[in-house]
Amino acid sequence: GENVEQHPSTLSVQEGDSAVIKCTYSDSASNYFPWYKQELGKRPQLIIDIRSNVGEKKDQRIAVTLNKTAKHFSLHITETQPEDSAVYFCCSSGGYQKVTFGTGTKLQVIP
Amino acid sequence: NAGVMQNPRHLVRRRGQEARLRCSPMKGHSHVYWYRQLPEEGLKFMVYLQKENIIDESGMPKERFSAEFPKEGPSILRIQQVVRGDSAAYFCASSPSVWDIVVFEQYFGPGTRLTVT
């Protein structure tokens, strides 16, 4: 089955700095890569996603990149704010709809 | 447009009892997924259902766990004879119809936090 690895497990940045989270996946059939943000005790919220026919996608301060050849994808958050503090999960999915979650990155933005 | 609804939000059961978790998908969504999250961990896929069909239950423990999504009413995840290790947050998600290999976003409910005493 699919295996998604995520690094780092924890990340502390100063407010205003950038944060980068990196993931790898194993199944070359995966074609959809969503990112979820989960605040303590809350549901995962989809923040951005990328499909395999695209190499990069940006939405305001958030960008994702995908390297299909290397099976790498990453999340970039610029100009971080305290409200960005949460756990972030990278995920992968094939046409089967089953989403495999990474192990999560706990991001702390220090004011 | 109401989001994915789950109830109860918190459920306490003694060892050996049954737990029933309910999930109502977003309006217009016909696909439901159940995930389990242990503290400090990611979500683990359990089962994927369409109306009256189980499509993929590869993540479901073979014993004590079952799921259904009837023609009418919510999807139900049932855990029989609960044990302490079943304590976790159980999230359901829903998505619109599947088109061949096109994958659609999954929207999550608020979760049910099950505590087994």
Coordinates of N, CA and C in Angstrom, one line a residue:
Chain A
G1 N 0.8 -1.2 0.0 CA 0.0 0.0 0.0 C 0.8 1.3 0.0
E2 N 0.2 2.4 -0.1 CA 0.9 3.7 -0.2 C 1.5 4.0 1.2
N3 N 2.7 4.6 1.1 CA 3.3 5.1 2.3 C 3.7 6.5 2.1
V4 N 3.3 7.4 3.0 CA 3.7 8.8 2.9 C 4.6 9.2 4.1
E5 N 5.7 9.7 3.8 CA 6.6 10.1 4.9 C 6.7 11.7 4.9
Q6 N 6.8 12.2 6.1 CA 6.6 13.7 6.3 C 7.7 14.1 7.2
H7 N 8.4 15.3 6.9 CA 9.4 15.8 7.7 C 9.3 17.4 7.6
P8 N 9.7 18.1 8.7 CA 10.0 17.5 10.0 C 8.8 17.2 10.8
S9 N 8.9 16.6 11.9 CA 7.8 16.3 12.8 C 7.4 17.5 13.6
T10 N 8.3 18.4 13.9 CA 8.0 19.6 14.6 C 8.8 20.7 13.9
L11 N 8.3 21.9 13.9 CA 8.9 23.1 13.3 C 8.5 24.3 14.0
S12 N 9.5 25.1 14.4 CA 9.3 26.4 15.1 C 9.9 27.5 14.2
V13 N 9.1 28.5 13.9 CA 9.6 29.6 13.2 C 9.2 30.9 13.8
Q14 N 10.0 31.9 13.6 CA 9.6 33.3 14.0 C 8.5 33.8 13.1
E15 N 7.6 34.6 13.7 CA 6.6 35.2 12.9 C 7.2 36.0 11.8
G16 N 6.6 35.8 10.6 CA 7.1 36.5 9.4 C 8.1 35.7 8.6
D17 N 8.7 34.7 9.2 CA 9.6 33.8 8.4 C 8.8 32.8 7.6
S18 N 9.5 32.0 6.8 CA 8.8 31.0 6.0 C 8.9 29.6 6.7
A19 N 8.0 28.7 6.3 CA 8.0 27.4 6.8 C 7.9 26.4 5.7
V20 N 8.7 25.4 5.7 CA 8.6 24.4 4.6 C 8.5 23.0 5.2
I21 N 7.5 22.2 4.7 CA 7.3 20.9 5.1 C 7.4 20.0 3.9
K22 N 8.2 18.9 4.0 CA 8.5 18.0 2.9 C 7.9 16.6 3.1
C23 N 7.4 16.1 2.0 CA 6.8 14.7 2.0 C 7.3 13.9 0.8
T24 N 7.3 12.6 1.0 CA 7.5 11.7 -0.1 C 6.4 10.6 -0.1
Y25 N 6.2 10.1 -1.2 CA 5.2 9.0 -1.3 C 5.8 7.8 -2.1
S26 N 5.1 6.7 -2.0 CA 5.7 5.5 -2.6 C 5.0 5.0 -3.8
D27 N 3.7 5.2 -3.9 CA 2.9 4.7 -5.0 C 2.8 5.6 -6.2
S28 N 3.4 5.1 -7.3 CA 3.5 6.0 -8.5 C 2.1 6.2 -9.1
A29 N 1.1 5.5 -8.7 CA -0.2 5.7 -9.2 C -1.0 6.8 -8.5
S30 N -0.4 7.3 -7.4 CA -1.0 8.4 -6.7 C -1.1 9.7 -7.6
N31 N -2.2 10.3 -7.6 CA -2.4 11.5 -8.5 C -3.0 12.7 -7.9
Y32 N -3.2 12.6 -6.6 CA -3.9 13.8 -5.9 C -3.2 13.9 -4.6
F33 N -2.8 15.2 -4.2 CA -2.0 15.4 -3.0 C -2.6 16.6 -2.2
P34 N -3.5 16.3 -1.3 CA -4.1 17.4 -0.5 C -3.2 17.6 0.8
W35 N -3.3 18.8 1.3 CA -2.7 19.2 2.5 C -3.8 19.6 3.5
Y36 N -3.8 19.1 4.7 CA -4.7 19.4 5.7 C -4.1 20.1 6.9
K37 N -4.8 21.1 7.5 CA -4.4 21.7 8.7 C -5.3 21.3 9.8
Q38 N -4.7 20.9 10.9 CA -5.6 20.5 12.1 C -5.2 21.2 13.3
E39 N -6.1 22.0 13.8 CA -5.8 22.7 15.1 C -6.3 21.8 16.2
L40 N -5.8 22.0 17.4 CA -6.0 21.1 18.5 C -7.5 20.8 18.8
G41 N -7.8 19.6 18.8 CA -9.2 19.2 19.0 C -10.2 19.5 17.9
K42 N -9.7 19.9 16.8 CA -10.6 20.3 15.7 C -10.5 19.3 14.5
R43 N -11.3 19.5 13.5 CA -11.3 18.6 12.4 C -10.2 19.0 11.4
P44 N -9.6 18.1 10.6 CA -8.7 18.5 9.5 C -9.4 19.4 8.5
Q45 N -8.7 20.5 8.1 CA -9.3 21.4 7.2 C -8.4 21.4 5.9
L46 N -9.0 21.2 4.8 CA -8.2 21.2 3.5 C -7.7 22.6 3.3
I47 N -6.4 22.8 3.1 CA -5.9 24.2 2.9 C -5.4 24.4 1.4
I48 N -5.0 23.3 0.8 CA -4.5 23.4 -0.6 C -4.3 22.0 -1.1
D49 N -4.5 21.8 -2.4 CA -4.2 20.5 -3.0 C -3.6 20.7 -4.3
I50 N -3.0 19.6 -4.8 CA -2.3 19.6 -6.1 C -2.5 18.3 -6.8
R51 N -2.8 18.4 -8.1 CA -3.0 17.1 -8.9 C -1.7 16.8 -9.7
S52 N -1.6 15.6 -10.1 CA -0.3 15.1 -10.7 C 0.0 15.8 -12.0
N53 N -0.9 16.5 -12.6 CA -0.6 17.1 -13.9 C -0.1 18.5 -13.7
V54 N 0.1 18.9 -12.5 CA 0.6 20.2 -12.2 C 1.8 20.2 -11.3
G55 N 2.8 21.0 -11.5 CA 4.0 21.0 -10.8 C 4.0 21.9 -9.6
E56 N 3.2 23.0 -9.6 CA 3.2 24.0 -8.6 C 1.8 24.6 -8.5
K57 N 1.4 25.0 -7.3 CA 0.2 25.7 -7.1 C 0.3 26.7 -6.0
K58 N -0.2 27.9 -6.1 CA -0.1 28.9 -5.1 C -1.4 29.5 -4.7
D59 N -1.6 29.7 -3.4 CA -2.8 30.4 -2.9 C -2.4 31.3 -1.8
Q60 N -2.3 32.6 -2.2 CA -1.9 33.6 -1.2 C -0.5 33.3 -0.6
R61 N -0.5 33.0 0.7 CA 0.8 32.8 1.4 C 1.2 31.3 1.3
I62 N 0.4 30.5 0.7 CA 0.6 29.0 0.7 C 1.0 28.5 -0.7
A63 N 2.0 27.7 -0.9 CA 2.3 27.1 -2.1 C 2.7 25.7 -2.0
V64 N 2.3 24.9 -2.9 CA 2.7 23.5 -2.9 C 3.5 23.2 -4.2
T65 N 4.5 22.3 -4.1 CA 5.2 21.9 -5.3 C 5.2 20.3 -5.4
L66 N 5.2 19.8 -6.5 CA 5.2 18.4 -6.7 C 6.2 17.9 -7.8
N67 N 7.0 17.0 -7.4 CA 8.0 16.4 -8.3 C 7.6 14.9 -8.5
K68 N 6.9 14.6 -9.5 CA 6.4 13.2 -9.7 C 7.5 12.2 -9.9
T69 N 8.6 12.6 -10.6 CA 9.7 11.7 -10.9 C 10.3 11.2 -9.6
A70 N 10.5 12.2 -8.7 CA 11.2 11.9 -7.4 C 10.2 11.5 -6.4
K71 N 8.9 11.6 -6.6 CA 7.8 11.3 -5.7 C 8.0 12.2 -4.4
H72 N 8.3 13.5 -4.6 CA 8.4 14.4 -3.5 C 7.3 15.5 -3.7
F73 N 6.8 16.0 -2.6 CA 6.0 17.2 -2.7 C 6.1 18.0 -1.4
S74 N 5.9 19.2 -1.5 CA 6.2 20.1 -0.3 C 5.2 21.2 -0.2
L75 N 5.1 21.7 1.0 CA 4.3 22.9 1.4 C 5.1 24.0 1.8
H76 N 4.9 25.2 1.3 CA 5.6 26.4 1.7 C 4.6 27.4 2.2
I77 N 4.9 27.9 3.4 CA 4.1 29.0 4.0 C 5.0 30.2 4.1
T78 N 4.6 31.3 3.5 CA 5.5 32.5 3.7 C 4.8 33.5 4.6
E79 N 5.6 34.4 5.2 CA 5.1 35.4 6.1 C 4.2 34.8 7.2
T80 N 4.8 33.8 7.9 CA 4.0 33.1 8.8 C 3.4 34.0 9.9
Q81 N 2.2 33.6 10.4 CA 1.5 34.3 11.4 C 1.2 33.3 12.6
P82 N 0.9 33.9 13.8 CA 0.6 33.0 14.9 C -0.5 32.0 14.6
E83 N -1.5 32.5 13.9 CA -2.7 31.6 13.6 C -2.3 30.5 12.6
D84 N -1.1 30.5 12.1 CA -0.7 29.3 11.2 C -0.3 28.2 12.1
S85 N -0.1 28.4 13.4 CA 0.3 27.3 14.3 C -0.8 26.2 14.3
A86 N -0.3 25.0 14.0 CA -1.3 23.9 14.0 C -0.4 22.6 13.5
V87 N -1.1 21.5 13.4 CA -0.5 20.4 12.8 C -0.9 20.3 11.3
Y88 N 0.1 20.1 10.5 CA -0.1 20.0 9.0 C 0.1 18.6 8.6
F89 N -0.8 18.1 7.8 CA -0.7 16.7 7.2 C -0.6 16.8 5.7
C90 N 0.4 16.1 5.1 CA 0.4 15.9 3.7 C -0.2 14.6 3.4
C91 N -0.8 14.4 2.3 CA -1.6 13.2 2.0 C -1.4 12.9 0.5
S92 N -1.7 11.6 0.2 CA -1.7 11.3 -1.2 C -2.9 10.4 -1.5
S93 N -3.3 10.4 -2.7 CA -4.5 9.5 -3.1 C -4.4 9.2 -4.5
G94 N -4.8 7.9 -4.8 CA -4.9 7.5 -6.2 C -6.4 7.7 -6.6
G95 N -6.7 7.1 -7.8 CA -8.1 7.3 -8.3 C -9.1 6.5 -7.4
Y96 N -8.6 5.8 -6.5 CA -9.5 5.0 -5.6 C -10.1 5.8 -4.5
Q97 N -9.7 7.0 -4.3 CA -10.2 7.9 -3.3 C -9.7 7.7 -1.9
K98 N -9.1 6.6 -1.6 CA -8.5 6.4 -0.3 C -7.4 7.4 -0.1
V99 N -7.4 8.2 1.0 CA -6.4 9.1 1.3 C -5.4 8.6 2.3
T100 N -4.2 8.6 2.0 CA -3.1 8.2 3.0 C -2.5 9.4 3.6
F101 N -2.5 9.5 4.9 CA -2.0 10.7 5.6 C -0.6 10.5 6.0
G102 N 0.2 11.5 5.9 CA 1.5 11.5 6.5 C 1.4 11.6 8.0
T103 N 2.5 11.6 8.7 CA 2.5 11.6 10.2 C 2.4 12.9 10.8
G104 N 2.4 14.0 10.1 CA 2.1 15.3 10.6 C 3.3 16.1 11.0
T105 N 3.2 17.4 10.8 CA 4.2 18.4 11.3 C 3.5 19.4 12.2
K106 N 4.0 19.4 13.4 CA 3.5 20.4 14.4 C 4.3 21.7 14.1
L107 N 3.6 22.7 13.6 CA 4.2 24.0 13.3 C 3.8 25.0 14.5
Q108 N 4.9 25.6 15.0 CA 4.7 26.6 16.0 C 5.3 27.9 15.4
V109 N 4.5 29.0 15.4 CA 4.9 30.3 14.9 C 5.0 31.2 16.2
I110 N 6.3 31.6 16.4 CA 6.5 32.4 17.6 C 6.4 33.9 17.3
P111 N 5.5 34.5 18.1 CA 5.3 36.0 17.8 C 6.5 36.8 18.1
Chain B
N1 N -25.3 25.8 3.5 CA -25.0 24.4 3.2 C -24.3 23.7 4.4
A2 N -25.0 22.9 5.1 CA -24.4 22.3 6.2 C -23.2 21.4 5.8
G3 N -22.2 21.4 6.7 CA -21.0 20.5 6.4 C -21.3 19.1 6.8
V4 N -20.2 18.3 6.9 CA -20.3 17.0 7.4 C -20.7 17.0 8.9
M5 N -21.7 16.2 9.2 CA -22.1 16.1 10.6 C -21.8 14.8 11.2
Q6 N -21.3 14.8 12.5 CA -21.1 13.6 13.2 C -21.7 13.7 14.6
N7 N -22.2 12.6 15.0 CA -22.7 12.5 16.4 C -22.6 11.1 16.9
P8 N -22.4 11.0 18.2 CA -22.2 12.1 19.2 C -20.8 12.7 19.0
R9 N -20.5 13.8 19.6 CA -19.2 14.4 19.5 C -18.3 13.7 20.5
H10 N -18.8 13.3 21.6 CA -18.1 12.6 22.7 C -18.9 11.4 23.1
L11 N -18.2 10.3 23.2 CA -18.9 9.0 23.6 C -18.0 8.3 24.6
V12 N -18.6 7.9 25.7 CA -17.9 7.2 26.7 C -18.5 5.8 26.9
R13 N -17.7 4.8 26.7 CA -18.2 3.4 26.9 C -17.3 2.6 27.8
R14 N -18.0 1.7 28.5 CA -17.2 0.7 29.3 C -16.7 -0.4 28.4
R15 N -15.6 -1.0 28.8 CA -15.1 -2.2 28.1 C -16.2 -3.2 27.9
G16 N -16.4 -3.7 26.7 CA -17.4 -4.7 26.4 C -18.7 -4.2 25.8
Q17 N -18.9 -2.9 26.0 CA -20.1 -2.3 25.4 C -19.9 -2.1 23.9
E18 N -21.0 -1.6 23.3 CA -21.0 -1.3 21.9 C -20.9 0.2 21.7
A19 N -20.2 0.6 20.6 CA -20.2 2.1 20.3 C -20.8 2.2 18.9
R20 N -21.6 3.2 18.7 CA -22.2 3.5 17.4 C -21.9 5.0 17.1
L21 N -21.2 5.2 16.0 CA -20.9 6.5 15.6 C -21.6 6.8 14.3
R22 N -22.2 8.0 14.2 CA -23.0 8.4 13.0 C -22.3 9.5 12.2
C23 N -22.5 9.4 10.9 CA -22.0 10.5 10.0 C -23.0 10.8 8.9
S24 N -23.3 12.1 8.8 CA -24.2 12.5 7.7 C -23.3 13.3 6.8
P25 N -23.2 12.9 5.5 CA -22.3 13.6 4.6 C -22.9 15.0 4.2
M26 N -22.1 15.7 3.5 CA -22.5 17.0 3.0 C -23.6 16.8 1.9
K27 N -24.5 17.7 1.8 CA -25.5 17.6 0.8 C -24.9 17.4 -0.6
G28 N -25.4 16.4 -1.3 CA -24.9 16.2 -2.6 C -23.7 15.2 -2.7
H29 N -23.2 14.8 -1.5 CA -22.1 13.9 -1.5 C -22.6 12.5 -1.3
S30 N -22.1 11.6 -2.0 CA -22.6 10.2 -1.9 C -21.5 9.2 -1.5
H31 N -20.3 9.8 -1.1 CA -19.2 8.9 -0.7 C -18.8 9.3 0.7
V32 N -18.6 8.3 1.5 CA -18.2 8.5 2.9 C -17.0 7.7 3.2
Y33 N -16.1 8.3 4.1 CA -14.9 7.6 4.5 C -14.8 7.8 6.0
W34 N -14.3 6.7 6.6 CA -14.0 6.8 8.1 C -12.5 6.7 8.3
Y35 N -12.1 7.5 9.3 CA -10.7 7.5 9.6 C -10.6 7.5 11.2
R36 N -9.5 6.9 11.7 CA -9.3 6.9 13.1 C -8.0 7.7 13.4
Q37 N -8.0 8.5 14.5 CA -6.8 9.2 14.8 C -6.5 9.0 16.3
L38 N -5.4 8.4 16.6 CA -4.9 8.3 17.9 C -4.2 9.6 18.3
P39 N -4.1 9.8 19.6 CA -3.4 11.1 20.1 C -2.0 11.2 19.5
E40 N -1.7 12.4 19.0 CA -0.4 12.8 18.5 C -0.1 12.0 17.2
E41 N -1.0 11.5 16.6 CA -0.8 10.7 15.3 C -1.6 11.2 14.2
G42 N -1.3 10.8 13.0 CA -2.1 11.1 11.8 C -3.4 10.3 11.7
L43 N -4.2 10.6 10.7 CA -5.4 9.9 10.5 C -5.1 8.6 9.7
K44 N -5.7 7.5 10.1 CA -5.6 6.2 9.4 C -6.9 5.9 8.8
F45 N -6.8 5.6 7.5 CA -8.0 5.2 6.8 C -8.6 3.9 7.3
M46 N -9.9 3.8 7.4 CA -10.6 2.6 7.9 C -11.4 2.0 6.7
V47 N -12.4 2.8 6.2 CA -13.3 2.2 5.3 C -13.9 3.3 4.4
Y48 N -14.3 2.9 3.2 CA -14.8 3.8 2.2 C -16.1 3.2 1.7
L49 N -17.2 4.0 1.8 CA -18.5 3.5 1.5 C -19.3 4.4 0.5
Q50 N -20.1 3.8 -0.4 CA -21.1 4.6 -1.1 C -22.4 4.0 -0.6
K51 N -23.5 4.7 -1.0 CA -24.8 4.2 -0.6 C -25.0 2.7 -0.8
E52 N -25.2 2.0 0.3 CA -25.5 0.6 0.3 C -24.3 -0.3 -0.1
N53 N -23.2 0.3 -0.3 CA -22.0 -0.5 -0.7 C -20.8 -0.2 0.1
I54 N -20.0 -1.2 0.4 CA -18.7 -1.0 1.0 C -17.7 -1.1 -0.2
I55 N -16.9 -0.1 -0.4 CA -16.0 -0.1 -1.6 C -14.6 -0.6 -1.2
D56 N -14.2 -0.1 0.0 CA -12.8 -0.5 0.4 C -12.8 -0.5 1.9
E57 N -12.6 -1.6 2.5 CA -12.6 -1.7 4.0 C -11.2 -2.3 4.4
S58 N -10.2 -2.0 3.6 CA -8.9 -2.5 3.9 C -8.2 -2.0 5.2
G59 N -8.7 -0.9 5.7 CA -8.2 -0.4 7.0 C -9.0 -0.7 8.2
M60 N -10.0 -1.5 8.0 CA -10.9 -1.8 9.1 C -10.4 -3.1 9.8
P61 N -10.3 -3.1 11.2 CA -9.9 -4.3 11.9 C -10.9 -5.4 11.5
K62 N -10.4 -6.7 11.4 CA -11.3 -7.8 10.9 C -12.4 -8.1 11.9
E63 N -12.2 -7.9 13.1 CA -13.2 -8.3 14.1 C -13.7 -7.0 14.9
R64 N -14.9 -7.1 15.3 CA -15.6 -6.1 16.1 C -16.0 -4.8 15.4
F65 N -15.4 -4.5 14.3 CA -15.7 -3.3 13.6 C -16.6 -3.5 12.4
S66 N -17.6 -2.7 12.1 CA -18.4 -2.8 10.9 C -18.8 -1.4 10.6
A67 N -19.2 -1.2 9.3 CA -19.7 0.1 8.8 C -20.8 -0.2 7.8
E68 N -21.7 0.8 7.7 CA -22.7 0.7 6.7 C -23.1 2.2 6.3
F69 N -23.7 2.3 5.2 CA -24.2 3.5 4.6 C -25.5 3.2 3.9
P70 N -26.6 3.2 4.7 CA -27.9 2.7 4.1 C -28.4 3.7 3.1
K71 N -29.4 3.2 2.4 CA -30.0 4.1 1.3 C -30.6 5.4 2.0
E72 N -31.2 5.2 3.1 CA -31.7 6.4 3.9 C -30.9 6.5 5.2
G73 N -30.6 7.7 5.6 CA -30.0 7.9 6.9 C -28.5 8.0 6.8
P74 N -27.9 8.2 8.0 CA -26.5 8.4 8.1 C -25.7 7.2 7.9
S75 N -24.4 7.3 7.7 CA -23.4 6.2 7.8 C -23.2 5.9 9.2
I76 N -23.0 4.6 9.5 CA -22.8 4.2 10.9 C -21.5 3.4 11.0
L77 N -20.7 3.7 11.9 CA -19.5 2.9 12.3 C -19.8 2.3 13.6
R78 N -19.8 1.0 13.6 CA -20.1 0.2 14.8 C -18.9 -0.5 15.4
I79 N -18.7 -0.4 16.7 CA -17.6 -1.1 17.3 C -18.2 -1.9 18.4
Q80 N -18.1 -3.2 18.3 CA -18.7 -4.1 19.3 C -17.6 -4.5 20.3
Q81 N -18.1 -4.7 21.5 CA -17.2 -5.2 22.6 C -15.9 -4.3 22.7
V82 N -16.1 -3.0 22.9 CA -15.0 -2.1 22.9 C -14.0 -2.4 23.9
V83 N -12.7 -2.1 23.6 CA -11.6 -2.3 24.5 C -10.9 -0.9 24.6
R84 N -10.0 -0.8 25.6 CA -9.3 0.5 25.8 C -8.6 1.0 24.6
G85 N -8.0 0.1 23.8 CA -7.3 0.5 22.6 C -8.1 1.1 21.5
D86 N -9.5 1.0 21.7 CA -10.4 1.7 20.7 C -10.5 3.1 21.0
S87 N -10.0 3.6 22.1 CA -10.2 5.0 22.4 C -9.4 5.8 21.4
A88 N -10.1 6.8 20.8 CA -9.5 7.5 19.7 C -10.5 8.6 19.2
A89 N -10.1 9.4 18.3 CA -11.0 10.3 17.6 C -11.3 9.6 16.3
Y90 N -12.6 9.5 16.0 CA -13.1 8.9 14.7 C -13.7 10.0 13.8
F91 N -13.0 10.2 12.7 CA -13.5 11.2 11.8 C -14.1 10.6 10.5
C92 N -15.2 11.2 10.1 CA -15.7 10.8 8.8 C -15.5 11.9 7.8
A93 N -15.4 11.6 6.6 CA -15.3 12.6 5.5 C -16.2 12.2 4.4
S94 N -16.6 13.2 3.6 CA -17.4 12.9 2.4 C -16.9 13.6 1.2
S95 N -17.3 13.1 0.0 CA -16.9 13.7 -1.2 C -18.0 13.5 -2.3
P96 N -17.9 14.2 -3.3 CA -18.9 14.0 -4.4 C -18.7 12.7 -5.1
S97 N -19.5 12.5 -6.2 CA -19.3 11.3 -6.9 C -18.0 11.2 -7.6
V98 N -17.5 10.0 -7.8 CA -16.2 9.7 -8.4 C -16.4 9.6 -9.9
W99 N -15.5 10.2 -10.6 CA -15.5 10.2 -12.1 C -14.2 9.4 -12.5
D100 N -14.4 8.2 -12.9 CA -13.2 7.4 -13.3 C -12.1 7.5 -12.3
I101 N -11.0 8.1 -12.7 CA -9.9 8.2 -11.7 C -9.8 9.6 -11.1
V102 N -10.8 10.4 -11.4 CA -10.7 11.8 -10.9 C -11.0 11.7 -9.4
V103 N -10.1 12.3 -8.6 CA -10.3 12.3 -7.2 C -10.8 13.7 -6.7
F104 N -11.8 13.7 -5.8 CA -12.3 14.9 -5.3 C -11.9 15.1 -3.9
E105 N -12.0 16.4 -3.5 CA -11.7 16.7 -2.1 C -12.6 16.0 -1.1
Q106 N -12.0 15.7 0.0 CA -12.7 15.1 1.1 C -12.9 16.2 2.2
Y107 N -14.1 16.3 2.6 CA -14.4 17.3 3.7 C -14.7 16.5 5.0
F108 N -14.1 16.9 6.0 CA -14.2 16.2 7.3 C -15.2 16.7 8.2
G109 N -15.8 15.8 9.0 CA -16.7 16.2 10.0 C -15.9 16.5 11.3
P110 N -16.6 16.9 12.4 CA -15.9 17.4 13.6 C -15.3 16.2 14.4
G111 N -15.7 15.0 14.1 CA -15.1 13.9 14.8 C -16.0 13.4 16.0
T112 N -15.8 12.2 16.3 CA -16.4 11.6 17.6 C -15.2 11.1 18.4
R113 N -15.1 11.7 19.6 CA -14.1 11.2 20.5 C -14.6 10.1 21.4
L114 N -14.1 8.9 21.2 CA -14.5 7.8 21.9 C -13.5 7.5 23.1
T115 N -14.1 7.4 24.2 CA -13.3 7.0 25.4 C -13.8 5.7 26.0
V116 N -12.9 4.8 26.1 CA -13.3 3.5 26.7 C -12.7 3.4 28.1
T117 N -13.6 3.2 29.1 CA -13.1 3.1 30.5 C -13.1 1.7 31.0

